């Protein structure tokens, strides 16, 4: 029960959404699976002539989405299965933490066939993926799946790939600069064990939409009131479409 801080809470049949701080709230929510896309830690300055083509850069900086997060809020006892997106620059720290605390840790990639043009005396944002047959270059973003004994990945054999391909969302979709595509979130929810999926950095609620679609329960936390309102709206729509009356 949440008693010392009283955040704004919106409850629906399969979702509970908190407007508040993940660092305050997450450890009070009990045992849940985490599926989350936290603020990345990276240098988002520069970009030169490419920056103008990457509309999201300034909003990412303005909202602090380049400042990282405290990964010790991931609790190996409370969160027996965890899927977490991260930037290249966070991989070493996150993998060290997760390897020390979880039974198995697997790195996955989301392959984006529409790479951001943002590079200036640097590589693409994450990892380049070159398709020899077509001469195409994709950008990739990492996500890590870690689990404890008894909380292994789930899903049918053909769904157990460690990659998923989907175009990045337009930078202004839902007024948020880093909305994750449905195909990516659907794949992740298909593979993660746990009846209750929690996203402590839910943004516009993409993880929640996928969880509700898949018949799971969802708990989300978001501290930005504008994005919280969008998540409430998206989760209401997901209930209309996927939860029988
Ligand atoms: C990378 S975005 C997630 C976007 C989400 N995957 C989507 O598809 O909309 C991270 C979100 O975490 C929120 N956030 C950052 N720090 C937070 C905190 N301490 N507590 C709660 N939310 C936080 C930001 O406002 C942002 O919307």
PDB file of N, CA and C and ligand atoms in Angstrom, residues 18-25 35-40 60 63-65 68-70 73 85 141 169 173-174 176-181 185 199-207 220-225 227-228 230-231 234, ligand 1:
ATOM      1  N   UNK A  18       0.589   5.760 -12.199  1.00  0.00           N
ATOM      2  CA  UNK A  18       0.964   6.735 -11.180  1.00  0.00           C
ATOM      3  C   UNK A  18       1.663   7.927 -11.831  1.00  0.00           C
ATOM      4  N   UNK A  19       1.205   9.113 -11.486  1.00  0.00           N
ATOM      5  CA  UNK A  19       1.938  10.333 -11.845  1.00  0.00           C
ATOM      6  C   UNK A  19       2.878  10.601 -10.678  1.00  0.00           C
ATOM      7  N   UNK A  20       4.166  10.298 -10.846  1.00  0.00           N
ATOM      8  CA  UNK A  20       5.085  10.461  -9.725  1.00  0.00           C
ATOM      9  C   UNK A  20       6.489  10.042 -10.110  1.00  0.00           C
ATOM     10  N   UNK A  21       7.336   9.944  -9.088  1.00  0.00           N
ATOM     11  CA  UNK A  21       8.756   9.690  -9.282  1.00  0.00           C
ATOM     12  C   UNK A  21       9.054   8.189  -9.109  1.00  0.00           C
ATOM     13  N   UNK A  22       9.641   7.592 -10.128  1.00  0.00           N
ATOM     14  CA  UNK A  22       9.978   6.166 -10.073  1.00  0.00           C
ATOM     15  C   UNK A  22      10.862   5.841  -8.875  1.00  0.00           C
ATOM     16  N   UNK A  23      11.773   6.746  -8.528  1.00  0.00           N
ATOM     17  CA  UNK A  23      12.701   6.472  -7.424  1.00  0.00           C
ATOM     18  C   UNK A  23      11.963   6.372  -6.086  1.00  0.00           C
ATOM     19  N   UNK A  24      10.832   7.067  -5.977  1.00  0.00           N
ATOM     20  CA  UNK A  24      10.030   7.042  -4.751  1.00  0.00           C
ATOM     21  C   UNK A  24       9.069   5.855  -4.731  1.00  0.00           C
ATOM     22  N   UNK A  25       8.537   5.537  -5.909  1.00  0.00           N
ATOM     23  CA  UNK A  25       7.383   4.632  -5.953  1.00  0.00           C
ATOM     24  C   UNK A  25       7.721   3.183  -6.254  1.00  0.00           C
ATOM     25  N   UNK A  35       9.440  -3.903 -17.559  1.00  0.00           N
ATOM     26  CA  UNK A  35       9.718  -3.666 -18.983  1.00  0.00           C
ATOM     27  C   UNK A  35       9.813  -2.164 -19.105  1.00  0.00           C
ATOM     28  N   UNK A  36      11.030  -1.667 -19.328  1.00  0.00           N
ATOM     29  CA  UNK A  36      11.169  -0.218 -19.226  1.00  0.00           C
ATOM     30  C   UNK A  36      12.194   0.374 -20.175  1.00  0.00           C
ATOM     31  N   UNK A  37      11.915   1.615 -20.522  1.00  0.00           N
ATOM     32  CA  UNK A  37      12.732   2.408 -21.444  1.00  0.00           C
ATOM     33  C   UNK A  37      13.097   3.688 -20.676  1.00  0.00           C
ATOM     34  N   UNK A  38      14.109   3.603 -19.825  1.00  0.00           N
ATOM     35  CA  UNK A  38      14.414   4.736 -18.943  1.00  0.00           C
ATOM     36  C   UNK A  38      15.165   5.835 -19.708  1.00  0.00           C
ATOM     37  N   UNK A  39      15.386   6.994 -19.072  1.00  0.00           N
ATOM     38  CA  UNK A  39      16.213   8.005 -19.725  1.00  0.00           C
ATOM     39  C   UNK A  39      17.590   7.421 -20.054  1.00  0.00           C
ATOM     40  N   UNK A  40      18.063   7.641 -21.259  1.00  0.00           N
ATOM     41  CA  UNK A  40      19.382   7.182 -21.658  1.00  0.00           C
ATOM     42  C   UNK A  40      20.439   8.138 -21.112  1.00  0.00           C
ATOM     43  N   UNK A  60      14.719  16.022 -26.268  1.00  0.00           N
ATOM     44  CA  UNK A  60      15.386  15.023 -25.412  1.00  0.00           C
ATOM     45  C   UNK A  60      16.238  15.722 -24.350  1.00  0.00           C
ATOM     46  N   UNK A  63      14.049  17.717 -21.729  1.00  0.00           N
ATOM     47  CA  UNK A  63      13.334  16.872 -20.752  1.00  0.00           C
ATOM     48  C   UNK A  63      14.291  15.988 -19.953  1.00  0.00           C
ATOM     49  N   UNK A  64      15.589  16.180 -20.131  1.00  0.00           N
ATOM     50  CA  UNK A  64      16.567  15.416 -19.339  1.00  0.00           C
ATOM     51  C   UNK A  64      16.646  13.958 -19.735  1.00  0.00           C
ATOM     52  N   UNK A  65      16.215  13.625 -20.957  1.00  0.00           N
ATOM     53  CA  UNK A  65      16.221  12.215 -21.361  1.00  0.00           C
ATOM     54  C   UNK A  65      17.584  11.760 -21.857  1.00  0.00           C
ATOM     55  N   UNK A  68      20.375   9.791 -18.049  1.00  0.00           N
ATOM     56  CA  UNK A  68      20.461   8.490 -17.399  1.00  0.00           C
ATOM     57  C   UNK A  68      19.500   8.353 -16.219  1.00  0.00           C
ATOM     58  N   UNK A  69      19.671   7.250 -15.473  1.00  0.00           N
ATOM     59  CA  UNK A  69      18.810   6.984 -14.312  1.00  0.00           C
ATOM     60  C   UNK A  69      19.625   6.134 -13.344  1.00  0.00           C
ATOM     61  N   UNK A  70      19.119   6.004 -12.131  1.00  0.00           N
ATOM     62  CA  UNK A  70      19.808   5.207 -11.109  1.00  0.00           C
ATOM     63  C   UNK A  70      19.385   3.734 -11.267  1.00  0.00           C
ATOM     64  N   UNK A  73      17.573   1.059  -8.799  1.00  0.00           N
ATOM     65  CA  UNK A  73      16.146   0.866  -8.473  1.00  0.00           C
ATOM     66  C   UNK A  73      15.635  -0.468  -9.033  1.00  0.00           C
ATOM     67  N   UNK A  85      15.657  -1.083 -21.965  1.00  0.00           N
ATOM     68  CA  UNK A  85      16.328  -0.452 -23.100  1.00  0.00           C
ATOM     69  C   UNK A  85      17.512   0.355 -22.581  1.00  0.00           C
ATOM     70  N   UNK A 141      19.239  -0.315 -31.609  1.00  0.00           N
ATOM     71  CA  UNK A 141      19.187   0.133 -30.222  1.00  0.00           C
ATOM     72  C   UNK A 141      19.173  -1.128 -29.357  1.00  0.00           C
ATOM     73  N   UNK A 169       9.603   5.573 -34.571  1.00  0.00           N
ATOM     74  CA  UNK A 169       8.393   6.392 -34.672  1.00  0.00           C
ATOM     75  C   UNK A 169       8.763   7.817 -35.036  1.00  0.00           C
ATOM     76  N   UNK A 173       5.454  11.922 -32.476  1.00  0.00           N
ATOM     77  CA  UNK A 173       4.298  11.089 -32.177  1.00  0.00           C
ATOM     78  C   UNK A 173       3.927  11.227 -30.705  1.00  0.00           C
ATOM     79  N   UNK A 174       2.697  11.461 -30.414  1.00  0.00           N
ATOM     80  CA  UNK A 174       2.196  11.623 -29.051  1.00  0.00           C
ATOM     81  C   UNK A 174       2.898  12.754 -28.298  1.00  0.00           C
ATOM     82  N   UNK A 176       5.956  13.092 -27.752  1.00  0.00           N
ATOM     83  CA  UNK A 176       7.075  12.550 -26.960  1.00  0.00           C
ATOM     84  C   UNK A 176       8.212  12.186 -27.920  1.00  0.00           C
ATOM     85  N   UNK A 177       9.462  12.461 -27.568  1.00  0.00           N
ATOM     86  CA  UNK A 177      10.549  12.238 -28.525  1.00  0.00           C
ATOM     87  C   UNK A 177      11.015  10.798 -28.673  1.00  0.00           C
ATOM     88  N   UNK A 178      10.622   9.884 -27.780  1.00  0.00           N
ATOM     89  CA  UNK A 178      11.213   8.532 -27.838  1.00  0.00           C
ATOM     90  C   UNK A 178      10.153   7.422 -27.704  1.00  0.00           C
ATOM     91  N   UNK A 179       9.061   7.565 -28.397  1.00  0.00           N
ATOM     92  CA  UNK A 179       8.006   6.538 -28.314  1.00  0.00           C
ATOM     93  C   UNK A 179       8.484   5.256 -29.005  1.00  0.00           C
ATOM     94  N   UNK A 180       8.322   4.141 -28.332  1.00  0.00           N
ATOM     95  CA  UNK A 180       8.752   2.859 -28.900  1.00  0.00           C
ATOM     96  C   UNK A 180       7.646   2.268 -29.780  1.00  0.00           C
ATOM     97  N   UNK A 181       8.009   1.661 -30.921  1.00  0.00           N
ATOM     98  CA  UNK A 181       6.998   1.103 -31.831  1.00  0.00           C
ATOM     99  C   UNK A 181       6.250  -0.070 -31.209  1.00  0.00           C
ATOM    100  N   UNK A 185       7.435  -3.439 -28.748  1.00  0.00           N
ATOM    101  CA  UNK A 185       6.886  -3.710 -27.418  1.00  0.00           C
ATOM    102  C   UNK A 185       6.110  -5.030 -27.397  1.00  0.00           C
ATOM    103  N   UNK A 199       6.268  -0.585 -15.750  1.00  0.00           N
ATOM    104  CA  UNK A 199       7.219   0.312 -16.420  1.00  0.00           C
ATOM    105  C   UNK A 199       7.333   1.580 -15.593  1.00  0.00           C
ATOM    106  N   UNK A 200       8.444   1.728 -14.842  1.00  0.00           N
ATOM    107  CA  UNK A 200       8.598   2.906 -13.975  1.00  0.00           C
ATOM    108  C   UNK A 200       8.930   4.185 -14.743  1.00  0.00           C
ATOM    109  N   UNK A 201       9.215   4.067 -16.031  1.00  0.00           N
ATOM    110  CA  UNK A 201       9.502   5.243 -16.876  1.00  0.00           C
ATOM    111  C   UNK A 201       8.621   5.120 -18.123  1.00  0.00           C
ATOM    112  N   UNK A 202       7.307   5.131 -17.910  1.00  0.00           N
ATOM    113  CA  UNK A 202       6.425   4.668 -18.995  1.00  0.00           C
ATOM    114  C   UNK A 202       6.245   5.666 -20.120  1.00  0.00           C
ATOM    115  N   UNK A 203       6.623   6.931 -19.953  1.00  0.00           N
ATOM    116  CA  UNK A 203       6.403   7.894 -21.034  1.00  0.00           C
ATOM    117  C   UNK A 203       4.950   7.906 -21.437  1.00  0.00           C
ATOM    118  N   UNK A 204       4.673   7.630 -22.712  1.00  0.00           N
ATOM    119  CA  UNK A 204       3.294   7.651 -23.208  1.00  0.00           C
ATOM    120  C   UNK A 204       2.599   6.298 -23.069  1.00  0.00           C
ATOM    121  N   UNK A 205       3.255   5.352 -22.412  1.00  0.00           N
ATOM    122  CA  UNK A 205       2.574   4.090 -22.088  1.00  0.00           C
ATOM    123  C   UNK A 205       2.661   2.995 -23.132  1.00  0.00           C
ATOM    124  N   UNK A 206       3.679   3.015 -23.997  1.00  0.00           N
ATOM    125  CA  UNK A 206       3.777   1.989 -25.052  1.00  0.00           C
ATOM    126  C   UNK A 206       3.873   0.575 -24.461  1.00  0.00           C
ATOM    127  N   UNK A 207       4.633   0.419 -23.374  1.00  0.00           N
ATOM    128  CA  UNK A 207       4.747  -0.902 -22.740  1.00  0.00           C
ATOM    129  C   UNK A 207       3.387  -1.341 -22.196  1.00  0.00           C
ATOM    130  N   UNK A 220       2.212   1.514 -14.351  1.00  0.00           N
ATOM    131  CA  UNK A 220       3.127   2.474 -14.965  1.00  0.00           C
ATOM    132  C   UNK A 220       3.364   3.672 -14.066  1.00  0.00           C
ATOM    133  N   UNK A 221       4.572   4.234 -14.175  1.00  0.00           N
ATOM    134  CA  UNK A 221       4.916   5.465 -13.451  1.00  0.00           C
ATOM    135  C   UNK A 221       5.482   6.458 -14.464  1.00  0.00           C
ATOM    136  N   UNK A 222       5.063   7.711 -14.360  1.00  0.00           N
ATOM    137  CA  UNK A 222       5.613   8.759 -15.228  1.00  0.00           C
ATOM    138  C   UNK A 222       5.556  10.068 -14.446  1.00  0.00           C
ATOM    139  N   UNK A 223       6.657  10.845 -14.489  1.00  0.00           N
ATOM    140  CA  UNK A 223       6.659  12.074 -13.684  1.00  0.00           C
ATOM    141  C   UNK A 223       6.273  13.331 -14.473  1.00  0.00           C
ATOM    142  N   UNK A 224       6.216  13.226 -15.794  1.00  0.00           N
ATOM    143  CA  UNK A 224       5.865  14.393 -16.605  1.00  0.00           C
ATOM    144  C   UNK A 224       4.343  14.390 -16.828  1.00  0.00           C
ATOM    145  N   UNK A 225       3.637  15.415 -16.321  1.00  0.00           N
ATOM    146  CA  UNK A 225       2.164  15.394 -16.391  1.00  0.00           C
ATOM    147  C   UNK A 225       1.631  15.294 -17.810  1.00  0.00           C
ATOM    148  N   UNK A 227       3.051  13.786 -20.472  1.00  0.00           N
ATOM    149  CA  UNK A 227       3.193  12.409 -20.963  1.00  0.00           C
ATOM    150  C   UNK A 227       2.280  11.455 -20.179  1.00  0.00           C
ATOM    151  N   UNK A 228       2.110  11.746 -18.870  1.00  0.00           N
ATOM    152  CA  UNK A 228       1.203  10.918 -18.061  1.00  0.00           C
ATOM    153  C   UNK A 228      -0.207  10.963 -18.652  1.00  0.00           C
ATOM    154  N   UNK A 230      -1.074  11.542 -21.676  1.00  0.00           N
ATOM    155  CA  UNK A 230      -1.088  10.778 -22.930  1.00  0.00           C
ATOM    156  C   UNK A 230      -1.170   9.276 -22.633  1.00  0.00           C
ATOM    157  N   UNK A 231      -0.412   8.833 -21.638  1.00  0.00           N
ATOM    158  CA  UNK A 231      -0.441   7.404 -21.277  1.00  0.00           C
ATOM    159  C   UNK A 231      -1.842   6.999 -20.819  1.00  0.00           C
ATOM    160  N   UNK A 234      -3.898   6.626 -23.929  1.00  0.00           N
ATOM    161  CA  UNK A 234      -3.545   5.434 -24.720  1.00  0.00           C
ATOM    162  C   UNK A 234      -4.010   4.147 -24.029  1.00  0.00           C
TER     163      UNK A 234
HETATM  164  C1  LIG B   1      12.630   7.193 -22.710  1.00  0.00           C
HETATM  165  S1  LIG B   1      11.168   7.833 -22.132  1.00  0.00           S
HETATM  166  C2  LIG B   1      10.015   6.485 -22.284  1.00  0.00           C
HETATM  167  C3  LIG B   1       9.182   6.555 -23.535  1.00  0.00           C
HETATM  168  C4  LIG B   1       8.243   5.376 -23.676  1.00  0.00           C
HETATM  169  N1  LIG B   1       8.987   4.176 -23.972  1.00  0.00           N
HETATM  170  C5  LIG B   1       7.197   5.604 -24.753  1.00  0.00           C
HETATM  171  O1  LIG B   1       7.108   4.786 -25.692  1.00  0.00           O
HETATM  172  O2  LIG B   1       6.462   6.598 -24.666  1.00  0.00           O
HETATM  173  C6  LIG B   1      11.467   7.881 -20.412  1.00  0.00           C
HETATM  174  C7  LIG B   1      10.344   8.540 -19.623  1.00  0.00           C
HETATM  175  O3  LIG B   1      10.687   8.508 -18.231  1.00  0.00           O
HETATM  176  C8  LIG B   1      10.201   9.683 -17.611  1.00  0.00           C
HETATM  177  N2  LIG B   1      10.991   9.867 -16.374  1.00  0.00           N
HETATM  178  C9  LIG B   1      12.268  10.291 -16.261  1.00  0.00           C
HETATM  179  N3  LIG B   1      12.666  10.272 -14.965  1.00  0.00           N
HETATM  180  C10 LIG B   1      11.610   9.808 -14.264  1.00  0.00           C
HETATM  181  C11 LIG B   1      11.389   9.536 -12.871  1.00  0.00           C
HETATM  182  N4  LIG B   1      12.369   9.747 -11.948  1.00  0.00           N
HETATM  183  N5  LIG B   1      10.192   9.054 -12.499  1.00  0.00           N
HETATM  184  C12 LIG B   1       9.202   8.835 -13.398  1.00  0.00           C
HETATM  185  N6  LIG B   1       9.330   9.092 -14.717  1.00  0.00           N
HETATM  186  C13 LIG B   1      10.522   9.555 -15.153  1.00  0.00           C
HETATM  187  C14 LIG B   1      10.402  10.768 -18.658  1.00  0.00           C
HETATM  188  O4  LIG B   1       9.536  11.873 -18.458  1.00  0.00           O
HETATM  189  C15 LIG B   1      10.119  10.010 -19.965  1.00  0.00           C
HETATM  190  O5  LIG B   1       8.790  10.193 -20.406  1.00  0.00           O
END
